[in-house]
Each structure stands twice: as C-alpha cells, then as structure tokens.
C-alpha cells in the first residue's frame, strides 16, 4: 500500500523531534520542505543544489522521504547519509525505537565512488542542534 507524502512527513517530523534536531530545522522541513544537513560535528546547513538533486533522485527511485542528511568525509570517500521514512509503515515503530537507541536505518551515498553506496544501519547522536555519525 502506498503511503502519502503527508503521512511520511508527519512521521519524519516525529523522528526529527526524537533526535532533538534544532527546532528551526524541524519548522523548515514542516513548513517549507527544506531538508538540512549536519556536518563538522553537528553544524547545520541547507543542502546545495547538487545535494538536493541527489536526494530527490533517491526519493523518487525508492519511494521514500528524506528528512535529514549527514555529510562527512571518511577513508572511503565523501559521504551523504540519508535519514528517511520508507513506504513500509509496519517498520516505522521499529525505526523509532532504533532512533531512541542512536541507531538509524539509512542510505549512504558515496560521492567519491558510487559503487560503495548502500543501505544499512548507522549510529548517530545529537550534537549542537544537528547530528553526527558515530559509526
């Protein structure tokens, strides 16, 4: 069953609140559909045009709603970690529980080498209004 964007958006807002994202980030997402990114230890920025295009293509291809992005550099390259709400409403309860434990199901886009882009679990924690990946 296809879930509406509005229903996914409400779920995303609840997840953002539980992650303790800066209130303006939540308001921008709710009112203007602006997705923010965290980087450099939790500092918050708007996505640039290239990042917006990457997020939009991912959302369309996988029928998901991205609500936050974490940008970082690793030994494997430059990464964008997408936190998203899937179309599988039955999984949402488990996703929320995992977030409380600092664990998120995410998609990691490797901008350096797309061959290493993948779905998986990441560890995150709130910091200075944004998020950091801890693993």
CSV table of C-alpha atoms in Angstrom, one decimal:
chain,number,residue,atom,x,y,z
A,1,UNK,CA,0.0,0.0,0.0
A,2,UNK,CA,1.4,3.4,-1.0
A,3,UNK,CA,1.8,5.8,1.9
A,4,UNK,CA,1.1,9.5,1.2
A,5,UNK,CA,3.9,12.1,1.4
A,6,UNK,CA,1.9,13.9,4.1
A,7,UNK,CA,1.8,10.8,6.3
A,8,UNK,CA,5.5,10.2,5.8
A,9,UNK,CA,6.2,13.9,6.5
A,10,UNK,CA,4.4,13.6,9.9
A,11,UNK,CA,6.4,10.5,10.7
A,12,UNK,CA,9.6,12.3,9.7
A,13,UNK,CA,8.7,15.3,12.0
A,14,UNK,CA,8.2,13.0,15.0
A,15,UNK,CA,11.6,11.3,14.2
A,16,UNK,CA,13.3,14.7,14.0
A,17,UNK,CA,11.9,15.7,17.4
A,18,UNK,CA,13.0,12.5,19.0
A,19,UNK,CA,16.5,13.1,17.5
A,20,UNK,CA,16.5,16.6,19.2
A,21,UNK,CA,17.2,18.4,16.0
A,22,UNK,CA,17.3,22.2,16.3
A,23,UNK,CA,13.6,23.4,16.3
A,24,UNK,CA,14.1,25.7,13.2
A,25,UNK,CA,15.3,22.6,11.2
A,26,UNK,CA,12.0,20.9,12.0
A,27,UNK,CA,10.0,24.0,11.3
A,28,UNK,CA,11.7,24.5,7.9
A,29,UNK,CA,11.1,20.9,7.0
A,30,UNK,CA,7.4,21.1,8.1
A,31,UNK,CA,6.5,24.4,6.5
A,32,UNK,CA,8.9,24.7,3.5
A,33,UNK,CA,10.0,21.1,2.8
A,34,UNK,CA,13.6,22.2,3.4
A,35,UNK,CA,16.0,19.3,4.2
A,36,UNK,CA,19.0,20.3,6.3
A,37,UNK,CA,22.4,18.6,6.5
A,38,UNK,CA,24.7,18.2,9.5
A,39,UNK,CA,28.4,18.2,9.2
A,40,UNK,CA,31.6,19.2,11.1
A,41,UNK,CA,30.4,17.9,14.4
A,42,UNK,CA,26.7,18.7,14.1
A,43,UNK,CA,26.7,22.2,12.5
A,44,UNK,CA,23.6,22.7,10.3
A,45,UNK,CA,23.5,23.8,6.7
A,46,UNK,CA,21.0,23.8,3.8
A,47,UNK,CA,21.6,21.3,1.0
A,48,UNK,CA,23.3,22.8,-2.0
A,49,UNK,CA,21.7,22.3,-5.5
A,50,UNK,CA,23.7,19.2,-6.3
A,51,UNK,CA,22.8,17.6,-3.0
A,52,UNK,CA,19.1,18.5,-3.5
A,53,UNK,CA,19.2,16.7,-6.9
A,54,UNK,CA,20.8,13.6,-5.4
A,55,UNK,CA,18.2,13.5,-2.6
A,56,UNK,CA,15.3,14.0,-5.0
A,57,UNK,CA,16.5,11.2,-7.3
A,58,UNK,CA,16.9,8.9,-4.3
A,59,UNK,CA,13.4,9.7,-3.0
A,60,UNK,CA,11.9,9.0,-6.4
A,61,UNK,CA,13.8,5.8,-7.1
A,62,UNK,CA,13.0,4.3,-3.6
A,63,UNK,CA,9.6,5.9,-2.8
A,64,UNK,CA,10.9,7.4,0.5
A,65,UNK,CA,11.0,10.8,2.2
A,66,UNK,CA,14.4,12.0,3.3
A,67,UNK,CA,14.2,14.2,6.4
A,68,UNK,CA,17.9,14.8,7.2
A,69,UNK,CA,21.3,14.4,5.7
A,70,UNK,CA,24.7,13.9,7.4
A,71,UNK,CA,27.7,14.9,5.3
A,72,UNK,CA,31.2,13.7,6.2
A,73,UNK,CA,34.5,12.6,4.8
A,74,UNK,CA,35.9,9.1,5.5
A,75,UNK,CA,38.8,7.0,4.3
A,76,UNK,CA,36.3,5.5,1.8
A,77,UNK,CA,35.4,9.0,0.4
A,78,UNK,CA,32.9,11.8,0.7
A,79,UNK,CA,29.6,10.5,2.1
A,80,UNK,CA,26.0,11.7,2.4
A,81,UNK,CA,24.0,9.7,4.9
A,82,UNK,CA,20.2,10.0,4.2
A,83,UNK,CA,17.8,9.5,7.1
A,84,UNK,CA,14.4,8.7,5.6
A,85,UNK,CA,10.9,7.5,6.1
A,86,UNK,CA,10.2,4.4,4.0
A,87,UNK,CA,6.9,3.4,2.4
A,88,UNK,CA,6.7,0.4,4.8
A,89,UNK,CA,4.5,1.8,7.6
A,90,UNK,CA,4.8,-1.5,9.5
A,91,UNK,CA,8.5,-0.8,10.0
A,92,UNK,CA,8.1,2.7,11.4
A,93,UNK,CA,7.6,1.6,15.0
A,94,UNK,CA,10.9,-0.3,14.9
A,95,UNK,CA,12.6,2.6,13.2
A,96,UNK,CA,11.5,5.0,16.0
A,97,UNK,CA,12.7,2.5,18.7
A,98,UNK,CA,16.1,2.2,16.9
A,99,UNK,CA,16.5,6.0,16.8
A,100,UNK,CA,16.0,6.2,20.6
A,101,UNK,CA,19.0,3.9,20.8
A,102,UNK,CA,21.1,6.0,18.5
A,103,UNK,CA,20.8,3.7,15.5
A,104,UNK,CA,19.2,4.5,12.2
A,105,UNK,CA,18.4,2.6,9.0
A,106,UNK,CA,19.9,4.9,6.4
A,107,UNK,CA,21.2,5.1,2.8
A,108,UNK,CA,24.8,6.2,2.5
A,109,UNK,CA,25.7,7.8,-0.8
A,110,UNK,CA,29.4,7.6,-1.5
A,111,UNK,CA,30.1,10.6,-3.7
A,112,UNK,CA,33.6,9.6,-4.4
A,113,UNK,CA,32.8,6.1,-5.6
A,114,UNK,CA,29.1,5.2,-6.1
A,115,UNK,CA,30.0,1.5,-6.1
A,116,UNK,CA,30.3,1.8,-2.3
A,117,UNK,CA,26.8,3.4,-1.8
A,118,UNK,CA,24.5,1.2,0.2
A,119,UNK,CA,21.6,0.8,2.6
A,120,UNK,CA,22.4,-0.1,6.1
A,121,UNK,CA,22.5,0.8,9.7
A,122,UNK,CA,24.4,3.8,11.1
A,123,UNK,CA,25.0,5.0,14.6
A,124,UNK,CA,24.1,8.7,15.2
A,125,UNK,CA,23.9,11.1,18.1
A,126,UNK,CA,22.5,14.6,18.5
A,127,UNK,CA,25.1,17.4,18.8
A,128,UNK,CA,24.7,21.2,18.8
A,129,UNK,CA,21.3,21.0,17.1
A,130,UNK,CA,22.4,18.6,14.4
A,131,UNK,CA,23.6,15.0,14.2
A,132,UNK,CA,26.9,13.2,13.9
A,133,UNK,CA,27.6,9.7,12.7
A,134,UNK,CA,29.5,7.8,15.3
A,135,UNK,CA,29.7,4.5,13.2
